[in-house]
Amino acid sequence: MVSIWRYLLAGLGLAALLVGILAVVYLTAPRSAQPAGPDVSRTKKSENGLYMASFVPERGVVRQGELESWLLTLKTKTGASVERAAIAISGGMPQHNHGLPTSPQVTDYLGEGRYRIEGLKFTMSGWWQLRFAISSGAGSDTVLFNVVL
Amino acid sequence: MKRLFCFLALMVAVILVGCGKPDFSDAEKKTIASLALSRLPPLKPDTTNRFADVPAAAALGSTLFFDLGMSRDGTVSCSTCHKIDRQFQDDLPQAVGVGHTNRRTMPLAGVARDPWFFWDGRRDSLWAQALTPLENPLEQAGNRAAYAHYIKARFGERYERIFGPLPDFSGMPLNASPLGTDAEKAAWNAMSGAQRDGINGVFANLGKAIAAFERSIEPAPTRFDRFALDLVAGAEPKGDAVFSKEEILGLKLFIGKANCVTCHDGPRFTDNSFHNTGVPPVAGLPPDRGRIDAVAQVEADPFNCFGAYRDGDASACGELRFMVKDAPQLVRAYKTPSLRGAATRPPYMHAGQFSSLDEVVAHYAKAAPSVEGTSEVHPLELSDRERGALVAFLKTLAE
């Protein structure tokens, strides 16, 4: 008699142990492993390979909800600075059906292929895209940057 | 045997603790923290209004805000619609001043932090905004020349102590405005450039005084903020900061599956931007196309940031300078309202289209297409329990 109770209790104990361990594992596991997001590199080749472009916030950090200026640096394939480029900017949030909340513009050329882009504003967290249509002596090409906040 | 029982009890305890505690991922905690009122940065100075933080100007602004004399027939003030004990709104679907307007009165908590004003953002500063209802025939229905005369008569000394001497009123018509009746327009056109500039200057200063007062209207901490503070500090929420299961589910939906936080973000639950969310027009009201029609209006406003009445330099005018002027996304786009306090001030939306939060949530779940332009919201699979939970969470922002 006694032994049956023992086995039953032991069985229960083991079951509880299992559930307990599962609970511990579940509670401590890292959450919401994000699915691989878009490519957020800040330096890339343009679509047809005419330019190397890099796009960075002028003050180093991105702040949500504020007008910011960013720097777009353009080099040719051979590494020469691209001067006097005409740059058109567009973009938006691909997952939300909307374009940019502001119309950023190139406001200055700083030399060495660096263009100041003012009036950027990321109003929401999420995935933003910025597309630059570039045309210069080296030809016309576009480059797309993803910014994830 | 005893040991076994202890062990059993311990395991049961582990399971219970795992179930009972609000359980948020690190990403969720980060989002929740970003919504807490404690994250609201201090109000920035407004360089376009050099009286923005002058106490005497704010005091005069407060007087004017509540003064019925600031209207054509002496019956309407800002506070007729923006009621101080009702979150500075009036609980009506559309505001009523001298006439019946076409939009809902907006609550004013934290408004000084906005880049654009009105549901469609047709003004770009708090002081330029304040001038609009003063001359709107459906609101206060006055005219700027009459306001200037009124200020000189009633508050002349107070005005001059703050803003300096009033202009010379000799030969100024009693009623004149470029926006008024035909007679008022004719009187305006007959004035000299210097006279018009004098009146416009006084008028702009009234706006600047009212704006200085409005800067003090800020949102107050709520149950949600106490909950968020505890959660982020890793402390066990106590007292009314404890969230029910339903409220936790609502919060999780708000920042997760229901996507509300994409637009209602930051400590004020607004991205300060404009979106078409498919809210239907109200039958019988004039056509309302939202932001798309506001662009030309703010550009034409002589009191905008590029205009002659701005203080400081044009570096403050970034919003106007980089404004999106023509894009399909602006059609029937309206400013994202703050959700703080929303639960206790129905009706909702730019013309009071919905009378309860249940209706608002049902609208988002269905995501009907917009009558014009494209709605940015997508249909949501929400059970009745989940809808109730979203509403329960919104209530924590008003307690």
Coordinates of C-alpha atoms in Angstrom, one line a residue:
Chain A
M1 CA 0.0 0.0 0.0
V2 CA 2.6 2.4 1.2
S3 CA 4.7 1.8 -1.9
I4 CA 1.8 2.6 -4.3
W5 CA 1.4 6.0 -2.7
R6 CA 5.1 6.5 -2.9
Y7 CA 5.2 5.7 -6.6
L8 CA 2.2 8.0 -7.2
L9 CA 3.8 10.9 -5.3
A10 CA 7.1 10.3 -7.0
G11 CA 5.3 10.4 -10.3
L12 CA 3.5 13.6 -9.4
G13 CA 6.8 15.0 -8.2
L14 CA 8.5 14.2 -11.5
A15 CA 5.6 15.7 -13.5
A16 CA 5.8 18.9 -11.4
L17 CA 9.5 19.0 -11.8
L18 CA 9.1 18.8 -15.6
V19 CA 6.4 21.5 -15.6
G20 CA 8.6 23.6 -13.3
I21 CA 11.7 23.2 -15.5
L22 CA 9.6 24.1 -18.6
A23 CA 8.2 27.1 -16.8
V24 CA 11.7 28.2 -15.8
V25 CA 13.0 27.7 -19.4
Y26 CA 10.0 29.6 -20.8
L27 CA 10.3 32.4 -18.4
T28 CA 14.0 33.0 -18.9
A29 CA 14.1 32.4 -22.7
P30 CA 15.0 35.5 -24.8
R31 CA 11.7 36.9 -26.2
S32 CA 10.5 37.6 -29.7
A33 CA 13.6 36.7 -31.7
Q34 CA 13.0 39.4 -34.4
P35 CA 12.7 38.0 -37.9
A36 CA 15.6 39.2 -40.0
G37 CA 14.8 42.9 -40.8
P38 CA 15.7 44.9 -43.8
D39 CA 19.4 45.7 -44.6
V40 CA 20.2 48.8 -42.5
S41 CA 23.8 49.3 -43.5
R42 CA 24.7 53.0 -43.7
T43 CA 27.1 52.5 -46.7
K44 CA 26.1 50.9 -49.9
K45 CA 26.5 50.7 -53.6
S46 CA 23.9 52.3 -55.7
E47 CA 21.5 50.0 -57.7
N48 CA 23.6 50.0 -60.9
G49 CA 26.8 50.2 -59.1
L50 CA 27.7 53.8 -60.2
Y51 CA 28.2 55.2 -56.7
M52 CA 29.2 54.3 -53.2
A53 CA 26.9 56.1 -50.9
S54 CA 26.8 56.5 -47.2
F55 CA 24.0 58.1 -45.2
V56 CA 24.5 59.1 -41.6
P57 CA 22.8 61.4 -39.1
E58 CA 24.8 64.6 -38.8
R59 CA 24.7 64.5 -35.0
G60 CA 25.4 60.8 -34.8
V61 CA 22.2 59.7 -33.3
V62 CA 18.7 59.4 -34.7
R63 CA 16.0 61.1 -32.7
Q64 CA 12.4 60.2 -33.3
G65 CA 10.0 63.1 -33.9
E66 CA 12.5 65.8 -34.5
L67 CA 13.7 67.6 -37.6
E68 CA 17.2 66.3 -38.3
S69 CA 19.9 66.8 -40.8
W70 CA 21.8 63.9 -42.3
L71 CA 24.9 63.6 -44.5
L72 CA 24.9 61.8 -47.8
T73 CA 28.4 61.1 -49.0
L74 CA 28.8 60.1 -52.6
K75 CA 31.9 58.5 -54.2
T76 CA 32.4 57.1 -57.6
K77 CA 33.4 53.4 -58.2
T78 CA 37.0 54.5 -58.2
G79 CA 36.6 56.4 -54.9
A80 CA 36.5 60.0 -56.3
S81 CA 34.2 62.5 -54.6
V82 CA 31.1 63.2 -56.5
E83 CA 30.5 66.9 -56.9
R84 CA 27.6 68.9 -58.1
A85 CA 25.2 66.0 -58.0
A86 CA 21.5 66.6 -58.4
I87 CA 19.7 64.6 -55.7
A88 CA 16.0 63.9 -55.4
I89 CA 14.8 62.4 -52.2
S90 CA 11.7 60.3 -51.6
G91 CA 10.7 57.5 -49.2
G92 CA 8.2 56.4 -46.6
M93 CA 7.1 53.5 -44.5
P94 CA 6.5 50.5 -46.7
Q95 CA 4.4 48.8 -44.1
H96 CA 2.1 51.7 -43.5
N97 CA 1.1 53.0 -46.9
H98 CA 2.6 56.4 -46.4
G99 CA 5.4 58.5 -47.7
L100 CA 7.7 60.8 -45.7
P101 CA 6.0 63.2 -43.2
T102 CA 8.3 66.0 -44.4
S103 CA 10.1 66.9 -47.6
P104 CA 13.8 66.7 -46.9
Q105 CA 16.1 68.6 -49.2
V106 CA 19.7 68.9 -50.0
T107 CA 20.6 72.3 -48.4
D108 CA 24.4 72.4 -48.7
Y109 CA 27.4 70.8 -50.4
L110 CA 30.2 70.4 -47.8
G111 CA 33.0 69.2 -50.1
E112 CA 34.5 65.8 -50.5
G113 CA 31.3 64.3 -51.9
R114 CA 29.3 65.3 -48.7
Y115 CA 25.8 66.7 -49.1
R116 CA 23.8 68.0 -46.1
I117 CA 20.2 66.8 -46.2
E118 CA 17.8 68.8 -43.9
G119 CA 14.2 68.4 -42.9
L120 CA 14.2 64.6 -42.2
K121 CA 11.8 63.5 -39.6
F122 CA 11.0 60.0 -38.4
T123 CA 7.7 60.4 -36.7
M124 CA 7.1 56.8 -35.8
S125 CA 9.1 53.8 -34.8
G126 CA 9.4 51.1 -37.5
W127 CA 10.9 50.6 -40.9
W128 CA 11.6 53.7 -43.0
Q129 CA 13.0 53.8 -46.5
L130 CA 14.8 56.7 -48.1
R131 CA 15.5 56.7 -51.8
F132 CA 18.0 59.0 -53.4
A133 CA 17.9 59.5 -57.2
I134 CA 21.4 60.8 -58.0
S135 CA 22.6 62.3 -61.2
S136 CA 26.0 63.7 -61.9
G137 CA 28.8 63.5 -64.5
A138 CA 29.2 59.8 -63.5
G139 CA 25.6 59.0 -64.6
S140 CA 22.2 58.5 -63.0
D141 CA 21.5 55.9 -60.4
T142 CA 19.5 55.4 -57.3
V143 CA 20.3 54.2 -53.8
L144 CA 17.9 53.0 -51.2
F145 CA 18.6 53.2 -47.4
N146 CA 16.6 51.5 -44.7
V147 CA 16.3 53.1 -41.3
V148 CA 14.8 51.1 -38.6
L149 CA 13.7 52.9 -35.4
Chain B
M1 CA 8.4 12.6 2.0
K2 CA 8.5 16.0 3.6
R3 CA 11.2 17.1 1.2
L4 CA 9.2 15.9 -1.7
F5 CA 6.3 18.1 -0.6
C6 CA 8.5 21.0 -0.2
F7 CA 9.8 20.5 -3.7
L8 CA 6.3 20.1 -5.1
A9 CA 5.2 23.3 -3.4
L10 CA 8.3 25.1 -4.8
M11 CA 7.5 24.0 -8.4
V12 CA 3.9 25.0 -8.0
A13 CA 5.1 28.4 -6.7
V14 CA 7.4 28.8 -9.7
I15 CA 4.5 28.2 -12.1
L16 CA 2.1 30.5 -10.3
V17 CA 4.7 33.3 -10.2
G18 CA 5.2 32.8 -13.9
C19 CA 1.5 33.2 -14.6
G20 CA 0.5 36.0 -12.3
K21 CA 3.1 38.6 -13.0
P22 CA 2.7 41.0 -15.9
D23 CA 5.0 39.5 -18.4
F24 CA 6.5 41.7 -21.0
S25 CA 9.4 41.2 -23.3
D26 CA 12.3 43.6 -23.3
A27 CA 11.1 45.2 -26.5
E28 CA 7.6 45.7 -25.0
K29 CA 9.1 47.2 -21.8
K30 CA 11.1 49.6 -23.9
T31 CA 8.0 50.7 -25.8
I32 CA 6.0 51.0 -22.6
A33 CA 8.8 53.2 -21.1
S34 CA 8.7 55.4 -24.1
L35 CA 5.0 56.1 -23.5
A36 CA 5.4 57.2 -19.9
L37 CA 4.7 60.8 -19.0
S38 CA 8.1 60.9 -17.2
R39 CA 9.7 60.7 -20.6
L40 CA 8.1 63.9 -21.8
P41 CA 11.0 66.3 -22.4
P42 CA 10.8 69.8 -21.0
L43 CA 8.9 72.3 -23.2
K44 CA 11.3 73.9 -25.7
P45 CA 11.4 77.7 -25.9
D46 CA 9.5 79.1 -28.8
T47 CA 11.8 81.6 -30.5
T48 CA 9.1 82.8 -32.8
N49 CA 7.3 84.3 -29.8
R50 CA 9.6 86.2 -27.5
F51 CA 6.8 86.6 -25.0
A52 CA 6.3 82.8 -24.8
D53 CA 7.8 82.5 -21.3
V54 CA 7.1 86.0 -20.0
P55 CA 4.7 85.6 -17.0
A56 CA 3.0 89.0 -17.6
A57 CA 2.2 87.9 -21.1
A58 CA 0.8 84.6 -20.0
A59 CA -1.3 86.3 -17.4
L60 CA -2.8 88.7 -20.0
G61 CA -3.3 85.7 -22.3
S62 CA -5.2 83.9 -19.6
T63 CA -7.5 86.9 -19.1
L64 CA -8.1 87.0 -22.9
F65 CA -8.7 83.3 -23.1
F66 CA -11.7 83.6 -20.7
D67 CA -12.9 87.0 -21.8
L68 CA -16.3 87.0 -23.5
G69 CA -15.5 90.5 -24.7
M70 CA -13.2 88.9 -27.2
S71 CA -16.0 88.2 -29.7
R72 CA -18.3 90.1 -32.0
D73 CA -21.3 90.0 -29.8
G74 CA -19.7 89.5 -26.4
T75 CA -21.0 85.9 -25.9
V76 CA -18.0 83.7 -26.9
S77 CA -14.5 83.3 -25.6
C78 CA -11.9 80.6 -26.2
S79 CA -13.2 79.0 -23.0
T80 CA -16.7 78.7 -24.4
C81 CA -15.4 75.7 -26.3
H82 CA -12.1 75.0 -24.5
K83 CA -13.6 74.5 -21.0
I84 CA -11.1 74.5 -18.2
D85 CA -12.9 71.8 -16.2
R86 CA -13.4 69.6 -19.3
Q87 CA -9.8 69.1 -20.5
F88 CA -10.2 72.3 -22.5
Q89 CA -12.9 70.8 -24.8
D90 CA -16.7 70.9 -24.8
D91 CA -18.0 67.3 -25.3
L92 CA -19.8 68.2 -28.5
P93 CA -19.4 66.5 -31.9
Q94 CA -18.9 69.9 -33.5
A95 CA -18.1 73.1 -31.6
V96 CA -20.6 75.9 -31.3
G97 CA -19.6 79.5 -31.1
V98 CA -21.3 82.4 -32.7
G99 CA -22.4 79.7 -35.3
H100 CA -22.2 75.9 -35.6
T101 CA -18.7 74.9 -36.7
N102 CA -17.7 71.8 -38.8
R103 CA -15.1 70.3 -36.5
R104 CA -14.8 69.0 -32.9
T105 CA -13.1 71.1 -30.3
M106 CA -9.6 69.8 -29.6
P107 CA -8.4 69.3 -26.0
L108 CA -5.3 71.4 -25.2
A109 CA -3.1 69.4 -22.8
G110 CA 0.5 69.6 -24.1
V111 CA -0.6 71.5 -27.2
A112 CA 2.5 73.8 -27.0
R113 CA 4.6 70.8 -28.1
D114 CA 2.9 70.4 -31.5
P115 CA 4.4 71.5 -34.7
W116 CA 1.0 72.0 -36.4
F117 CA -2.3 73.2 -35.1
F118 CA -6.0 72.3 -35.9
W119 CA -7.1 68.8 -37.1
D120 CA -5.6 69.6 -40.5
G121 CA -2.6 71.6 -39.3
R122 CA -3.4 74.8 -41.1
R123 CA -1.4 76.9 -38.6
D124 CA 2.2 76.5 -37.7
S125 CA 2.5 78.2 -34.3
L126 CA 0.4 78.3 -31.2
W127 CA 0.2 82.1 -31.5
A128 CA -0.8 82.1 -35.1
Q129 CA -3.4 79.5 -34.2
A130 CA -5.0 81.7 -31.6
L131 CA -5.8 84.5 -34.1
T132 CA -7.9 82.2 -36.3
P133 CA -11.0 81.6 -34.0
L134 CA -11.0 85.3 -33.1
E135 CA -11.9 86.1 -36.7
N136 CA -13.8 83.0 -37.7
P137 CA -17.4 84.0 -38.3
L138 CA -18.6 80.7 -36.7
E139 CA -16.4 81.1 -33.6
Q140 CA -15.6 84.5 -32.1
A141 CA -16.5 86.3 -35.3
G142 CA -14.7 89.5 -34.5
N143 CA -12.3 91.5 -36.6
R144 CA -8.7 92.6 -35.9
A145 CA -9.3 96.3 -35.9
A146 CA -12.1 95.9 -33.4
Y147 CA -9.9 93.7 -31.1
A148 CA -7.2 96.3 -31.2
H149 CA -9.6 99.0 -30.1
Y150 CA -11.0 96.8 -27.4
I151 CA -7.5 96.0 -26.1
K152 CA -6.6 99.7 -26.0
A153 CA -9.8 100.5 -24.1
R154 CA -9.8 97.6 -21.6
F155 CA -6.2 96.5 -21.2
G156 CA -4.2 99.3 -22.7
E157 CA -1.8 99.7 -19.8
R158 CA -1.2 96.0 -19.3
Y159 CA -0.6 95.6 -23.0
E160 CA 1.9 98.4 -23.2
R161 CA 3.8 97.2 -20.1
I162 CA 4.5 93.9 -21.9
F163 CA 4.6 94.8 -25.6
G164 CA 5.5 98.5 -25.7
P165 CA 3.5 101.3 -27.1
L166 CA 0.2 100.7 -28.9
P167 CA 0.1 102.2 -32.5
D168 CA -1.5 105.6 -33.2
F169 CA -5.3 104.9 -33.4
S170 CA -6.3 108.2 -35.0
G171 CA -8.2 107.6 -38.2
M172 CA -8.3 103.8 -37.6
P173 CA -11.7 102.3 -38.6
L174 CA -13.5 100.6 -35.8
N175 CA -14.1 97.4 -37.8
A176 CA -11.6 96.2 -40.4
S177 CA -10.0 93.0 -41.5
P178 CA -8.8 91.4 -44.7
L179 CA -11.0 88.4 -43.8
G180 CA -14.2 90.0 -42.6
T181 CA -17.4 91.2 -44.2
D182 CA -17.4 93.2 -47.4
A183 CA -17.5 96.4 -45.3
E184 CA -14.7 95.3 -43.1
K185 CA -12.6 94.3 -46.1
A186 CA -13.3 97.6 -47.8
A187 CA -12.3 99.4 -44.6
W188 CA -9.1 97.3 -44.4
N189 CA -8.2 98.1 -48.0
A190 CA -8.7 101.8 -47.3
M191 CA -6.1 101.8 -44.5
S192 CA -2.5 102.8 -45.1
G193 CA 0.2 100.1 -45.0
A194 CA 1.5 101.5 -41.7
Q195 CA -2.0 101.3 -40.2
R196 CA -2.5 97.8 -41.3
D197 CA 0.9 96.8 -40.0
G198 CA 0.0 98.5 -36.7
I199 CA -3.2 96.5 -36.3
N200 CA -1.6 93.3 -37.4
G201 CA 1.2 93.8 -34.8
V202 CA -1.3 94.2 -32.0
F203 CA -3.3 91.3 -33.3
A204 CA -0.2 89.1 -33.4
N205 CA 0.7 90.1 -29.8
L206 CA -2.7 89.0 -28.6
G207 CA -1.9 85.6 -30.1
K208 CA 1.5 85.6 -28.5
A209 CA 0.0 86.4 -25.0
I210 CA -2.7 83.7 -25.4
A211 CA 0.0 81.2 -26.5
A212 CA 2.1 82.1 -23.5
F213 CA -0.8 81.1 -21.3
E214 CA -1.5 77.9 -23.3
R215 CA 2.1 76.7 -22.7
S216 CA 1.1 76.1 -19.1
I217 CA -1.6 73.5 -20.1
E218 CA 0.2 70.2 -19.6
P219 CA -1.0 66.6 -19.3
A220 CA -1.2 65.1 -15.8
P221 CA 0.2 61.6 -14.8
T222 CA -2.3 58.8 -14.9
R223 CA -2.6 55.2 -13.7
F224 CA -0.8 54.0 -16.8
D225 CA 2.2 56.3 -15.9
R226 CA 2.4 54.8 -12.4
F227 CA 2.2 51.3 -13.8
A228 CA 4.9 52.1 -16.4
L229 CA 7.2 53.7 -13.8
D230 CA 7.0 50.6 -11.6
L231 CA 7.4 48.2 -14.5
V232 CA 10.5 49.9 -15.8
A233 CA 12.0 50.2 -12.3
G234 CA 11.4 46.5 -11.9
A235 CA 9.2 47.2 -8.8
E236 CA 6.0 45.4 -8.0
P237 CA 3.2 47.9 -9.0
K238 CA 1.2 48.9 -5.9
G239 CA -2.2 50.3 -5.2
D240 CA -4.0 51.7 -8.3
A241 CA -0.8 51.1 -10.3
V242 CA -1.7 47.4 -10.5
F243 CA -3.1 46.6 -13.9
S244 CA -5.9 44.0 -14.3
K245 CA -5.4 41.1 -16.7
E246 CA -7.7 42.8 -19.1
E247 CA -5.7 46.1 -19.0
I248 CA -2.4 44.2 -19.5
L249 CA -3.9 42.5 -22.5
G250 CA -5.1 45.8 -23.9
L251 CA -1.7 47.4 -23.4
K252 CA 0.0 44.4 -25.2
L253 CA -2.5 44.8 -28.1
F254 CA -2.0 48.5 -28.2
I255 CA 1.8 48.2 -28.6
G256 CA 1.6 44.9 -30.5
K257 CA -0.9 43.2 -32.7
A258 CA -3.3 46.2 -33.0
N259 CA -0.5 48.6 -34.1
C260 CA -1.9 51.6 -32.4
V261 CA 1.5 52.7 -31.2
T262 CA 2.7 53.3 -34.7
C263 CA 0.8 56.5 -34.8
H264 CA -0.1 57.1 -31.1
D265 CA 3.5 57.0 -29.8
G266 CA 5.6 58.9 -27.3
P267 CA 4.5 60.2 -24.0
R268 CA 1.6 62.1 -25.6
F269 CA 0.5 59.1 -27.6
T270 CA 0.8 61.1 -30.9
D271 CA 3.4 61.2 -33.6
N272 CA 2.3 64.8 -34.4
S273 CA 1.7 63.9 -37.9
F274 CA -1.3 63.5 -40.3
H275 CA -2.9 60.3 -41.4
N276 CA -5.9 59.1 -43.3
T277 CA -7.5 56.5 -41.1
G278 CA -10.7 56.1 -43.0
V279 CA -12.9 58.0 -40.6
P280 CA -16.2 58.7 -42.5
P281 CA -17.4 62.2 -43.2
V282 CA -20.5 63.6 -41.4
A283 CA -23.5 63.9 -43.6
G284 CA -24.7 67.5 -43.9
L285 CA -21.3 69.1 -43.2
P286 CA -19.4 70.9 -46.0
P287 CA -16.7 68.7 -47.8
D288 CA -13.6 68.2 -45.6
R289 CA -10.4 67.0 -47.2
G290 CA -8.1 67.4 -44.2
R291 CA -4.5 68.1 -44.6
I292 CA -4.4 68.4 -48.4
D293 CA -6.4 71.7 -48.2
A294 CA -4.5 73.0 -45.2
V295 CA -1.2 73.3 -47.0
A296 CA -2.1 76.3 -49.1
Q297 CA -3.8 77.9 -46.1
V298 CA -0.7 77.8 -43.9
E299 CA 1.5 79.0 -46.7
A300 CA -0.8 81.9 -47.3
D301 CA -1.1 82.9 -43.6
P302 CA 0.6 86.3 -43.0
F303 CA 1.2 85.2 -39.4
N304 CA 3.1 82.0 -40.4
C305 CA 6.8 81.4 -39.5
F306 CA 8.0 83.1 -42.7
G307 CA 5.8 86.1 -42.1
A308 CA 6.7 89.6 -40.7
Y309 CA 5.4 89.0 -37.2
R310 CA 7.7 86.2 -36.2
D311 CA 10.3 86.9 -33.6
G312 CA 13.7 85.4 -33.8
D313 CA 15.2 84.0 -37.0
A314 CA 14.0 81.7 -39.7
S315 CA 15.9 78.8 -38.4
A316 CA 12.8 78.0 -36.3
C317 CA 10.8 77.5 -39.5
G318 CA 12.0 74.0 -40.4
E319 CA 8.5 72.5 -40.3
L320 CA 7.1 75.0 -42.7
R321 CA 10.2 74.9 -44.9
F322 CA 10.2 71.1 -45.2
M323 CA 6.4 70.6 -45.2
V324 CA 5.0 68.0 -47.6
K325 CA 2.9 70.0 -50.0
D326 CA 1.4 67.7 -52.4
A327 CA 1.1 64.0 -51.8
P328 CA -1.8 61.6 -52.1
Q329 CA -1.3 60.6 -48.4
L330 CA -2.6 64.1 -47.4
V331 CA -6.1 63.6 -48.6
R332 CA -8.4 63.3 -45.7
A333 CA -5.4 63.1 -43.4
Y334 CA -5.9 64.5 -39.9
K335 CA -3.6 65.1 -37.0
T336 CA -3.1 62.1 -34.7
P337 CA -4.8 63.2 -31.4
S338 CA -3.2 62.5 -28.0
L339 CA -5.0 59.7 -26.3
R340 CA -4.4 61.0 -22.8
G341 CA -7.7 61.7 -21.1
A342 CA -9.6 60.5 -24.2
A343 CA -11.7 57.9 -22.3
T344 CA -13.5 60.6 -20.4
R345 CA -14.2 63.0 -23.2
P346 CA -16.3 61.4 -26.0
P347 CA -17.2 62.0 -28.8
Y348 CA -14.2 61.2 -30.9
M349 CA -12.5 62.1 -34.2
H350 CA -12.3 65.4 -36.1
A351 CA -16.1 65.9 -36.4
G352 CA -17.2 63.7 -33.4
Q353 CA -18.0 60.8 -35.7
F354 CA -17.9 58.2 -32.9
S355 CA -19.7 58.4 -29.6
S356 CA -17.7 55.8 -27.6
L357 CA -14.4 54.1 -27.5
D358 CA -16.1 50.8 -28.4
E359 CA -17.1 52.5 -31.7
V360 CA -13.5 53.7 -32.2
V361 CA -12.1 50.3 -31.7
A362 CA -14.7 48.7 -34.0
H363 CA -13.7 51.3 -36.6
Y364 CA -10.0 50.2 -36.4
A365 CA -10.9 46.5 -36.5
K366 CA -13.0 46.9 -39.6
A367 CA -10.7 49.5 -41.3
A368 CA -13.3 50.5 -43.9
P369 CA -11.7 52.2 -46.9
S370 CA -11.7 56.0 -46.9
V371 CA -14.3 57.9 -49.0
E372 CA -11.4 59.7 -50.6
G373 CA -7.7 58.9 -50.6
T374 CA -6.3 55.8 -49.0
S375 CA -6.7 54.7 -45.4
E376 CA -3.4 53.7 -43.7
V377 CA -5.1 51.3 -41.3
H378 CA -5.6 47.6 -42.1
P379 CA -8.3 45.4 -40.7
L380 CA -7.6 43.6 -37.4
E381 CA -8.7 40.3 -36.2
L382 CA -9.9 41.2 -32.7
S383 CA -12.1 39.0 -30.5
D384 CA -14.7 40.7 -28.3
R385 CA -12.4 40.2 -25.3
E386 CA -9.5 41.9 -27.1
R387 CA -11.7 44.9 -28.1
G388 CA -12.8 45.2 -24.5
A389 CA -9.2 45.0 -23.4
L390 CA -8.1 47.9 -25.7
V391 CA -10.9 50.0 -24.3
A392 CA -9.9 49.0 -20.7
F393 CA -6.3 50.1 -21.5
L394 CA -7.4 53.4 -22.9
K395 CA -9.2 54.1 -19.7
T396 CA -6.0 53.8 -17.7
L397 CA -4.8 56.9 -19.6
A398 CA -7.7 58.9 -18.1
E399 CA -7.6 57.9 -14.4

